[in-house]
Amino acid sequence: MNLFFEESGDFKAGAVLSQQGEAYQVEMASGKRSKVKSKDVMLQFASPSPAKLLEDAQAVAQDIDLDFLWEVAGEEEFGFAELGAEYFGHAPLPHEAAGLLVRLHSAPIYFYRKGKGRYKAAPIASLQAALAGVEKKKQQALVQAQYVEELKAGKLPESFKTMALQLLFRPDKNGIEFKALDTACKELQTTPQRLMLSTGGLASPKDLHYAKFLFEFFPKGSGFPEVKIPAMPADLPLADVQAFSIDDVTTTEIDDALSVVKLADGKVRVGIHIAAPGLGIKRDDALDAMARQRMSTVYMPGEKITMLPDSLVEAFTLDEGKNCPALSLYATLDPSDWSVISTETRAEIVPISANLRHNDLDALVTEEALANNSGEYPHKDDISLLWQWVQVLEQGRMAKRESFGLRPEQNNRVDFNFYVDNDVVTITRRKRGAPLDKIVAELMIFANSTWGKFMADHGVPGIYRAQGGGAGGWAAKMQVRMVTHAAPHQGLGVDQYAWSTSPLRRYTDLVNQWQILACLEHGVTAPLAAPFKPRDADLFAIVSAFDSAYSGYADFQSGMERYWCLRWLAQEQARQVDAVVLKDEILRLVDIPLVIRLPGMPQVARGLQVKLDLLRWDEVDLTVEARLLEIPSAQQPADAEPMDDEDEAMLQGMEDAAVEDAEAAAEEAQEPGEPAEDAESTGSGETAGATPVPAAE
């Protein structure tokens, strides 16, 4: 006896070797033996042979017309043998019955399975809908195949033009467009990004990097709705000063300005004036929601995505010739030793007499010129006086820093600024610690530290930057972290440091400005009246969200600066270049802040300058391939890039395979783990380079 049975969703046939109760031992044509339960047996037959039955059944199944079979089946449930008698006009032979069963089983849209060997014809409406679906899939398959051929031919299908970015960054993997793109990439052995670039789906690698960032951080777009400018308090006093700012030529969000007044008793009063959007924006209003969603302005060479709408920035930025609302910190100084006699915080209207620009003054305001009192430029006397004070401030910070067990800051590093005009990039070198940089950096550190203590003394929480005192190794201990209470920042050499001087560009600074204003207005009752109370869970949520966003923005800025470094190489047709050894296989080009890894680099002294041959670079994945051309003999290590203990700690955790990670780690500033800061601390504008700015953050 032979059996035709179902096993694992498939039909098989074999000869019975033995039977025990409800189970058969069956041997199939291949020689394989299987245990078959009686419930799975569809037919018992003596002839033909199992192999012949399967062959004949397949032939019968192929000849059966499904539409005709569906009409014959009627509307009632049936067994396959019953239908076979009606369809064939006689009791079906074994191979006919098996063929009919195979055909029924293979057409689930025509026949619904109701049990072993039993089926029911699908209702006509369901059948028509299912057939339409099958036809649609056939047509989609044809369209998909056409898309694949177009992509392989270097042509972007018309339907791809409006969804190119979505296909790359948020694809519907069940859509025929994605399937076509995926198939074409596999056949061409390329990536979706490169295929989109080669077919015109993206104009350039720059657009690719920018679009990827927007899809991740600004999925709803980077624009703003129309906003209403908030009214300012009517009773703000007018300050009796002529304040001036120091920024890069590209800076539009001017957060800070300075003033100097010589008092009748021979003392000097220095004003640090910070734009005050906190006077107009209130916690939980619509403008606050916009700022909190973004957390910070996003910088990249040539452009930026602001935290606040342009109209709001224009209302609060410290433009020259305007009287601007500001939060001012005044320090009264004794010029005999430049000690601070007292400080005072005020909310007021500040006249801005000038917006000074680095591009105009850097060559004039040098240490030598200040020492000789040479040169002519606006606010010369004020700048000279500030220069004397900030040197004392820096010395005090360095003493404090050394008391924490740290070595002095290195000020002979090089920073880079990026300027992009019509996709032509200019990268300029600036030595860190130039007088104008130091003036702004030291005074912002002074303000952030003083206001941090101001909040702490009033019992009001704020958002602080703390460094040192952590657990683990050196790098872990010196990791900069954000906390809501006053804590030392050892790298800066201050007892507390609260970001407060860039409220137009950082949400943390806006939050701190609200808290400072509450202290100023309410005094001892400030803990009850401040927007954020002690242990406010929402403040912790802001810290977490800011950390995440700011880190992502910094990574993007670093990546875009790396992209523009590669564009500079192509623009300048640079092939043989000089580079400085940062550590082991990590080098940085001398002319631009491009950090690369050179596997197999011989052990040479850190800071040594070598010559490289750049073989190729890739603007999509931002990699560079180079080979060592020359190690000059008897060369002394360059002193432009000294490495201290903190740099050493940063480089220890560097991943060997990641050039981008190497760039970020090797180019860190004096504070391990601290993201590169923008124009605030250097006064170098919103195109701050890939290398870190001074320790003022």
XYZ file of C-alpha atoms in Angstrom:
697
model
C 0.000 0.000 0.000
C 1.145 3.528 -0.824
C 0.192 6.820 0.809
C -0.248 10.372 -0.454
C 0.139 12.619 2.595
C 0.827 16.127 3.816
C 4.049 16.925 5.678
C 5.284 20.380 6.690
C 2.874 22.114 4.309
C 3.923 20.023 1.312
C 2.420 16.915 -0.345
C 4.490 13.747 -0.535
C 4.031 10.089 -1.433
C 5.666 6.885 -0.218
C 5.330 3.144 0.315
C 4.079 1.820 3.626
C 6.612 -0.333 5.444
C 4.601 -0.923 8.593
C 1.655 0.352 10.570
C 1.327 0.749 14.308
C -2.044 2.028 15.435
C -2.587 5.493 13.939
C 0.924 5.825 12.529
C 2.666 4.523 9.414
C 6.321 3.941 8.688
C 6.729 5.220 5.103
C 9.652 5.022 2.705
C 9.792 7.611 -0.066
C 11.417 7.304 -3.468
C 14.552 9.021 -2.195
C 14.990 6.283 0.380
C 14.161 8.598 3.244
C 11.844 7.105 5.848
C 9.246 9.082 7.698
C 6.637 8.546 10.365
C 3.196 9.605 9.076
C 0.118 10.008 11.243
C -3.175 8.806 9.787
C -4.694 12.297 10.117
C -2.181 13.562 7.534
C -2.974 10.848 4.960
C -4.968 12.128 1.983
C -5.005 9.016 -0.251
C -4.193 5.336 -0.069
C -3.376 3.672 -3.382
C -1.786 0.513 -4.720
C -0.642 1.926 -8.035
C 1.042 3.677 -9.654
C 4.330 3.972 -7.757
C 4.667 6.921 -5.348
C 7.156 8.692 -7.629
C 4.924 8.203 -10.682
C 1.890 9.442 -8.748
C 3.644 12.682 -7.839
C 4.757 13.206 -11.438
C 1.295 12.584 -12.875
C -0.356 14.703 -10.146
C 1.784 17.721 -11.058
C 0.769 17.338 -14.708
C -2.918 17.164 -13.766
C -2.610 20.217 -11.486
C -1.044 22.298 -14.248
C -3.912 21.476 -16.631
C -6.676 22.522 -14.238
C -8.224 25.904 -15.032
C -8.769 27.676 -11.723
C -11.618 29.903 -12.900
C -13.543 26.904 -14.236
C -12.772 24.879 -11.107
C -14.049 27.773 -8.958
C -17.330 27.824 -10.918
C -17.725 24.059 -10.569
C -17.099 24.170 -6.818
C -20.259 26.176 -5.997
C -20.778 28.004 -2.723
C -20.839 25.140 -0.219
C -17.905 23.541 1.565
C -16.620 20.415 -0.173
C -14.085 17.616 0.014
C -11.536 17.318 -2.760
C -12.747 13.829 -3.734
C -16.331 15.096 -4.080
C -15.239 17.948 -6.310
C -13.045 15.548 -8.296
C -16.010 13.387 -9.238
C -17.886 16.422 -10.556
C -14.887 17.995 -12.267
C -13.577 14.844 -13.974
C -17.015 13.328 -14.559
C -16.015 10.100 -12.819
C -14.536 8.960 -9.533
C -11.047 10.424 -9.776
C -8.101 8.116 -10.214
C -5.340 8.418 -7.594
C -3.190 10.725 -9.692
C -6.260 12.856 -10.625
C -7.359 13.199 -7.006
C -3.806 14.080 -5.945
C -3.462 16.612 -8.779
C -6.776 18.243 -7.866
C -5.704 18.488 -4.210
C -2.380 20.071 -5.192
C -4.185 22.622 -7.344
C -6.718 23.498 -4.644
C -3.970 23.886 -2.081
C -1.918 26.166 -4.341
C -4.763 28.656 -4.914
C -5.693 30.150 -1.519
C -7.292 33.220 -3.087
C -9.736 30.949 -4.958
C -10.314 28.337 -2.269
C -10.265 28.687 1.509
C -9.018 25.650 3.397
C -11.572 24.364 5.933
C -9.917 21.164 7.177
C -8.029 18.111 5.958
C -8.813 17.889 2.255
C -11.802 20.216 2.613
C -12.217 23.622 0.978
C -14.719 26.328 0.190
C -14.772 28.586 -2.842
C -14.022 32.241 -2.077
C -16.952 34.681 -2.443
C -16.880 36.509 -5.739
C -16.180 39.923 -4.166
C -13.249 38.563 -2.185
C -11.917 36.747 -5.236
C -12.102 39.825 -7.409
C -10.342 41.929 -4.793
C -7.622 39.315 -4.380
C -7.124 38.991 -8.129
C -6.890 42.759 -8.411
C -4.202 42.695 -5.730
C -2.281 40.038 -7.615
C -2.490 42.052 -10.802
C -1.352 45.157 -8.953
C 1.687 43.309 -7.628
C 2.508 42.146 -11.150
C 2.338 45.696 -12.422
C 4.407 46.941 -9.497
C 7.004 44.302 -10.216
C 7.206 45.537 -13.801
C 7.529 49.167 -12.653
C 10.128 48.161 -10.070
C 12.148 46.357 -12.724
C 11.967 49.482 -14.896
C 13.193 51.618 -11.983
C 16.126 49.276 -11.496
C 17.126 49.535 -15.138
C 16.897 53.332 -15.094
C 19.036 53.564 -11.960
C 21.619 51.212 -13.410
C 21.712 53.403 -16.520
C 22.501 56.454 -14.380
C 19.038 58.007 -14.647
C 16.882 58.974 -11.686
C 13.274 57.761 -12.119
C 10.784 60.598 -12.135
C 8.970 59.387 -9.015
C 12.256 59.376 -7.068
C 12.805 63.120 -7.458
C 10.386 64.125 -4.718
C 11.366 61.349 -2.327
C 15.141 61.021 -2.716
C 15.888 62.113 0.846
C 13.145 59.964 2.317
C 14.505 56.921 0.474
C 17.912 57.523 2.031
C 17.011 58.425 5.585
C 13.471 57.263 6.329
C 12.493 54.733 3.658
C 9.369 52.635 3.391
C 11.106 49.317 2.936
C 7.936 47.786 1.504
C 7.707 50.415 -1.223
C 8.756 49.548 -4.760
C 11.034 52.605 -4.894
C 13.128 51.409 -1.973
C 13.174 47.844 -3.309
C 14.319 49.125 -6.702
C 17.024 51.287 -5.112
C 18.197 48.386 -2.981
C 18.301 46.011 -5.951
C 20.165 48.497 -8.132
C 22.728 49.136 -5.399
C 23.363 45.422 -4.977
C 23.776 44.891 -8.695
C 26.041 47.919 -9.075
C 27.872 47.145 -5.821
C 27.433 50.662 -4.507
C 25.588 52.442 -1.696
C 22.244 54.262 -1.887
C 23.979 57.572 -1.094
C 26.470 57.234 -3.927
C 23.797 56.076 -6.357
C 21.626 59.067 -5.495
C 24.572 61.379 -6.076
C 25.490 59.778 -9.398
C 21.910 59.918 -10.707
C 21.204 63.479 -9.579
C 18.939 62.650 -6.650
C 21.301 64.772 -4.556
C 23.276 67.681 -5.903
C 26.428 67.194 -3.816
C 27.902 65.383 -0.814
C 27.336 68.600 1.146
C 23.595 68.290 0.529
C 23.796 64.652 1.606
C 25.404 65.444 4.964
C 23.116 68.402 5.580
C 19.955 66.496 4.665
C 20.913 63.574 6.886
C 21.321 65.941 9.823
C 17.997 67.661 9.143
C 16.153 64.362 8.897
C 17.508 63.331 12.287
C 17.263 66.581 14.239
C 14.768 68.713 12.274
C 12.314 66.247 10.695
C 9.653 68.956 10.406
C 12.037 71.454 8.813
C 14.291 74.161 10.184
C 12.013 77.144 9.575
C 9.968 79.060 12.132
C 6.333 80.116 12.172
C 5.473 83.788 12.388
C 6.193 85.088 15.874
C 5.148 88.129 17.840
C 7.978 90.059 19.437
C 7.342 90.247 23.198
C 7.101 93.607 24.911
C 9.941 94.749 27.138
C 9.490 95.959 30.711
C 8.784 99.687 30.564
C 10.791 100.619 33.644
C 14.273 99.483 32.623
C 16.866 102.200 33.369
C 19.244 103.469 30.701
C 22.871 102.609 31.479
C 25.389 105.447 31.422
C 27.902 103.556 29.279
C 29.055 103.264 25.688
C 29.335 99.507 25.208
C 31.088 97.685 22.365
C 31.183 94.084 21.200
C 34.059 92.060 19.745
C 33.068 89.385 17.229
C 33.865 87.826 13.911
C 32.587 89.567 10.792
C 29.986 86.825 10.253
C 28.411 87.045 13.710
C 24.766 88.141 13.781
C 23.662 86.808 17.197
C 25.674 89.318 19.244
C 25.189 88.158 22.813
C 27.814 90.113 24.703
C 29.277 93.603 24.874
C 31.719 95.368 27.193
C 32.052 98.821 28.673
C 34.653 100.694 30.712
C 34.001 103.713 32.950
C 36.677 105.496 34.979
C 35.174 106.613 38.266
C 35.871 109.876 40.072
C 37.696 108.121 42.924
C 40.210 106.580 40.531
C 38.516 103.196 40.447
C 37.397 101.557 37.230
C 34.005 99.995 36.535
C 33.891 97.317 33.832
C 30.514 96.301 32.465
C 29.792 92.900 30.897
C 26.497 93.273 29.061
C 24.569 90.216 27.890
C 21.592 90.303 25.541
C 18.424 89.705 27.580
C 15.801 87.676 25.707
C 14.848 86.375 29.161
C 13.105 89.710 29.764
C 10.653 88.979 26.948
C 10.510 85.191 26.596
C 8.743 83.482 29.492
C 8.907 79.864 30.566
C 6.370 77.671 28.723
C 5.288 80.345 26.237
C 5.407 79.752 22.475
C 8.874 81.266 22.082
C 10.203 79.149 24.921
C 8.796 76.045 23.227
C 10.691 76.906 20.032
C 13.960 77.483 21.858
C 13.585 74.388 24.016
C 12.863 72.196 21.019
C 16.153 73.244 19.389
C 18.274 73.793 22.511
C 21.036 75.600 20.607
C 21.977 77.309 17.395
C 23.567 74.854 14.981
C 26.789 76.039 13.379
C 28.503 74.846 10.249
C 30.870 76.574 7.832
C 28.966 79.053 5.726
C 25.579 78.827 7.434
C 23.709 78.108 10.641
C 20.327 77.079 11.994
C 19.388 79.522 14.714
C 17.781 78.593 18.021
C 15.442 81.584 17.798
C 13.623 83.188 14.835
C 15.555 85.899 13.013
C 13.023 88.555 13.984
C 13.464 87.706 17.660
C 17.252 87.693 17.348
C 17.101 91.107 15.685
C 15.003 92.405 18.580
C 17.559 91.368 21.206
C 20.956 91.242 19.500
C 23.386 93.948 20.637
C 23.617 95.872 17.365
C 25.634 99.074 17.264
C 23.691 102.278 17.306
C 20.844 100.732 19.313
C 19.772 100.866 22.939
C 19.358 97.201 23.808
C 17.822 95.378 26.783
C 20.619 93.602 28.618
C 21.546 91.798 31.788
C 24.686 93.566 32.991
C 27.391 92.514 35.408
C 29.455 95.423 36.713
C 32.811 94.881 38.385
C 34.414 97.747 40.269
C 38.217 97.409 40.122
C 41.208 98.865 41.904
C 43.638 99.638 39.044
C 46.624 99.513 41.394
C 46.438 95.725 41.483
C 43.302 95.049 39.402
C 41.548 93.432 42.314
C 37.752 93.237 42.238
C 36.273 95.488 44.903
C 32.630 94.646 44.228
C 30.207 93.305 41.625
C 26.640 94.278 40.805
C 24.013 92.775 38.502
C 21.429 94.950 36.749
C 18.684 94.567 34.151
C 18.803 97.700 32.000
C 18.907 99.299 28.584
C 22.473 99.514 27.266
C 23.626 101.837 24.451
C 25.810 99.916 21.990
C 28.304 102.260 20.377
C 30.207 99.788 18.182
C 30.369 96.203 16.938
C 34.112 95.634 16.572
C 35.235 92.833 14.259
C 38.251 90.563 14.527
C 38.811 90.755 10.801
C 39.469 94.489 11.144
C 41.362 94.582 14.453
C 43.383 91.394 14.895
C 46.368 92.788 13.039
C 46.251 96.034 15.048
C 45.531 94.743 18.547
C 48.605 92.651 19.335
C 50.455 92.174 22.597
C 53.299 94.315 21.242
C 50.943 97.099 20.147
C 49.227 97.080 23.535
C 52.567 97.203 25.331
C 53.723 100.125 23.163
C 50.329 101.851 23.056
C 50.642 101.971 19.264
C 47.982 101.929 16.580
C 44.633 103.640 16.300
C 41.283 101.865 16.515
C 37.892 102.356 18.236
C 37.789 101.966 22.020
C 41.574 101.725 22.144
C 41.851 102.971 25.738
C 39.073 100.652 26.911
C 40.706 97.651 25.276
C 44.081 98.558 26.769
C 42.583 98.759 30.238
C 40.686 95.479 29.815
C 43.876 93.795 28.618
C 45.596 94.675 31.863
C 42.738 93.267 33.955
C 42.243 90.021 32.034
C 45.907 89.123 32.422
C 45.395 89.272 36.176
C 42.198 87.233 35.834
C 44.029 84.606 33.819
C 46.852 84.401 36.364
C 44.305 83.862 39.118
C 42.598 81.094 37.171
C 45.889 79.396 36.426
C 46.820 79.444 40.110
C 43.438 77.932 40.931
C 43.833 75.381 38.156
C 47.242 74.355 39.466
C 45.770 74.034 42.971
C 43.513 71.346 41.471
C 46.621 69.502 40.331
C 46.454 70.516 36.656
C 49.176 71.962 34.492
C 48.744 75.490 33.068
C 46.729 75.918 29.893
C 48.629 75.913 26.615
C 47.987 79.128 24.710
C 50.226 78.554 21.710
C 47.860 76.305 19.843
C 46.346 77.256 16.512
C 42.640 77.744 15.821
C 41.031 77.800 12.390
C 38.102 79.772 11.011
C 36.025 78.665 8.019
C 34.421 81.063 5.534
C 32.326 79.766 2.634
C 31.205 81.902 -0.303
C 29.476 80.256 -3.285
C 30.925 76.885 -2.271
C 34.455 78.288 -2.212
C 35.970 77.761 1.215
C 38.612 79.864 2.923
C 40.290 78.461 6.019
C 42.318 80.888 8.094
C 44.698 80.212 10.961
C 44.527 82.153 14.199
C 46.864 81.675 17.106
C 44.969 81.030 20.284
C 45.333 83.575 23.068
C 45.438 86.719 20.925
C 44.541 89.782 23.024
C 41.002 90.269 21.730
C 40.291 86.553 22.152
C 41.650 86.585 25.670
C 39.699 89.682 26.666
C 36.377 88.194 25.627
C 37.214 84.713 26.941
C 38.343 85.860 30.378
C 35.444 88.248 30.871
C 32.897 85.614 29.863
C 34.493 83.158 32.299
C 34.352 85.853 34.977
C 30.656 86.529 34.266
C 29.679 82.855 34.141
C 31.522 82.114 37.356
C 30.201 85.206 39.157
C 26.608 84.606 38.128
C 26.956 80.922 39.028
C 27.865 81.989 42.574
C 25.072 84.595 42.512
C 22.465 81.868 41.898
C 24.013 79.517 44.444
C 24.090 82.241 47.127
C 20.378 82.842 46.584
C 19.556 79.130 46.835
C 18.330 79.033 43.226
C 19.271 76.095 40.987
C 20.951 76.688 37.646
C 22.677 74.749 34.905
C 26.395 74.468 35.618
C 29.374 73.014 33.799
C 31.537 70.997 36.178
C 34.839 69.252 35.623
C 37.008 67.130 37.883
C 36.330 65.118 40.982
C 34.691 62.231 39.163
C 35.475 58.550 39.584
C 37.582 56.319 37.355
C 40.700 57.144 35.376
C 42.011 60.557 34.437
C 39.756 60.992 31.427
C 36.664 60.020 33.434
C 37.579 62.305 36.297
C 38.086 65.236 33.924
C 34.978 64.639 31.840
C 32.922 67.834 31.687
C 29.393 67.229 32.925
C 26.286 69.340 33.382
C 24.803 69.631 36.870
C 22.124 71.757 38.517
C 24.194 72.880 41.505
C 27.398 74.874 41.850
C 30.501 72.685 41.477
C 34.148 73.382 40.545
C 35.290 73.492 36.958
C 38.902 72.466 37.470
C 39.921 72.875 33.837
C 38.914 76.534 33.891
C 40.202 77.105 37.400
C 36.933 78.402 38.873
C 34.782 77.302 41.797
C 31.624 77.245 39.664
C 30.739 77.899 36.053
C 27.195 78.466 34.758
C 26.706 79.125 31.058
C 24.906 82.483 31.085
C 26.467 84.638 28.381
C 24.899 83.284 25.164
C 21.117 83.313 25.724
C 20.394 83.974 22.036
C 22.257 80.831 21.040
C 21.989 78.310 23.899
C 18.901 77.301 25.833
C 20.910 76.620 28.990
C 21.989 80.260 29.032
C 18.391 81.412 28.605
C 17.318 79.227 31.537
C 20.129 80.605 33.690
C 19.206 84.145 32.670
C 15.657 83.580 33.959
C 17.084 82.319 37.233
C 19.489 85.269 37.575
C 16.690 87.735 36.854
C 14.596 86.061 39.552
C 17.452 86.460 42.051
C 17.807 90.090 41.045
C 14.091 90.838 41.404
C 13.131 88.751 44.433
C 16.286 88.529 46.534
C 15.926 86.105 49.443
C 12.547 84.873 48.199
C 14.005 83.930 44.787
C 13.841 80.136 45.513
C 10.049 80.507 45.716
C 9.671 82.837 42.723
C 12.243 81.565 40.214
C 10.911 79.788 37.103
C 12.754 76.643 38.183
C 12.553 75.693 41.842
C 15.093 73.567 43.741
C 14.909 69.902 42.681
C 12.699 70.800 39.724
C 12.477 67.611 37.626
C 12.000 69.696 34.498
C 15.435 71.246 34.988
C 17.014 67.778 34.959
C 15.070 66.996 31.786
C 16.466 70.150 30.154
C 20.018 69.150 31.101
C 19.564 65.714 29.557
C 17.932 67.028 26.382
C 20.528 69.765 25.957
C 23.408 67.334 26.382
C 21.987 65.081 23.694
C 21.207 67.856 21.223
C 24.443 69.761 21.800
C 26.512 66.621 21.310
C 24.678 65.845 18.063
C 25.117 69.406 16.816
C 28.830 69.323 17.686
C 29.283 66.058 15.792
C 27.532 67.559 12.782
C 29.660 70.716 12.911
C 32.791 68.592 13.150
C 31.672 66.490 10.188
C 30.875 69.532 8.060
C 34.215 71.104 8.905
C 35.870 67.882 7.831
C 33.864 68.001 4.594
C 35.025 71.555 3.905
C 38.601 70.540 4.641
C 38.294 67.931 1.886
C 36.742 70.533 -0.412
C 39.711 72.783 0.338
C 42.083 69.998 -0.732
C 40.283 69.695 -4.069
C 40.021 73.448 -4.466
C 43.736 73.968 -3.811
C 44.710 70.781 -5.680
C 46.705 69.808 -2.616
C 48.548 66.522 -2.922
C 51.840 66.849 -1.089
C 51.165 68.486 2.253
C 52.842 69.083 5.602
C 51.381 67.502 8.715
C 52.126 67.524 12.438
C 52.243 64.295 14.442
C 49.706 64.514 17.247
C 50.305 61.043 18.615
C 51.424 57.734 17.111
C 49.425 57.332 13.872
C 47.323 60.483 14.331
C 48.403 63.519 12.300
C 46.945 66.910 11.530
C 47.638 68.910 8.413
C 49.489 72.152 9.032
C 47.399 74.406 6.818
C 43.926 73.111 7.717
C 42.450 71.309 10.748
C 42.160 67.950 8.984
C 43.086 65.041 11.236
C 43.909 61.701 9.634
C 45.129 58.311 10.730
C 48.181 56.930 8.948
C 48.462 53.180 9.603
C 52.029 51.979 9.872
C 53.354 55.404 10.798
C 56.857 55.013 12.304
C 57.287 56.036 15.909
C 58.366 59.664 15.867
C 58.317 62.476 18.385
C 55.009 64.134 19.055
C 54.838 67.523 17.333
C 57.241 66.503 14.550
C 56.374 67.897 11.126
C 56.329 65.416 8.235
C 55.392 65.478 4.566
C 52.489 63.391 3.251
C 51.267 62.381 -0.177
C 47.467 62.468 -0.252
C 46.392 59.592 -2.496
C 42.638 60.114 -2.437
C 39.817 61.415 -0.305
C 36.107 60.803 -0.237
C 33.596 63.570 0.409
C 30.808 61.066 1.078
C 32.321 59.005 3.874
C 34.863 61.767 4.748
C 37.897 59.499 4.644
C 41.419 60.272 3.487
C 44.107 57.914 2.230
C 47.700 59.119 2.446
C 51.239 57.819 2.513
C 54.304 59.119 4.271
C 56.724 60.846 1.957
C 59.364 62.274 4.233
C 60.411 62.600 7.859
C 62.887 65.472 7.897
C 66.054 64.500 9.690
C 67.274 66.379 12.769
C 64.008 68.269 12.974
C 62.904 69.527 16.340
C 59.280 68.796 17.189
C 57.005 71.675 16.281
C 55.834 73.621 19.303
C 52.531 74.619 17.762
C 50.690 71.574 19.059
C 51.887 70.652 22.545
C 50.071 67.839 24.310
C 49.447 67.910 28.017
C 48.166 65.246 30.412
C 44.569 65.948 29.508
C 45.238 65.543 25.785
C 46.928 62.256 26.617
C 43.826 61.085 28.455
C 41.606 61.947 25.522
C 43.695 60.049 23.008
C 43.844 56.885 25.102
C 40.239 56.039 24.269
C 40.527 56.619 20.546
C 39.123 53.866 18.299
C 41.678 52.641 15.783
C 39.272 52.222 12.894
C 37.323 55.483 13.096
C 38.948 58.459 11.422
C 36.093 60.703 12.492
C 36.478 59.633 16.105
C 40.183 60.271 15.824
C 39.476 63.759 14.580
C 37.134 64.570 17.413
C 39.396 63.187 20.122
C 42.709 64.475 18.816
C 41.336 67.968 18.327
C 39.790 68.349 21.787
C 40.658 71.416 23.802
C 42.231 71.672 27.240
C 39.123 70.132 28.752
C 38.755 66.437 27.875
C 35.290 65.628 26.662
C 34.277 69.293 26.313
C 32.674 69.962 22.905
C 34.233 72.727 20.846
C 32.667 76.040 21.753
C 31.464 78.687 19.361
C 32.207 82.356 19.079
C 31.442 83.331 22.652
C 34.768 82.497 24.169
C 37.083 83.332 21.301
C 35.246 86.260 19.842
C 36.012 84.512 16.569
C 32.545 84.516 15.107
C 30.074 81.811 14.260
C 32.452 80.016 11.922
C 34.611 78.658 14.705
C 36.928 76.028 13.360
C 37.323 72.332 13.930
C 40.105 72.872 16.395
C 39.050 73.830 19.888
C 38.718 77.354 21.138
C 40.246 78.651 24.349
C 39.387 77.085 27.638
C 36.646 79.632 28.104
C 34.545 77.114 26.172
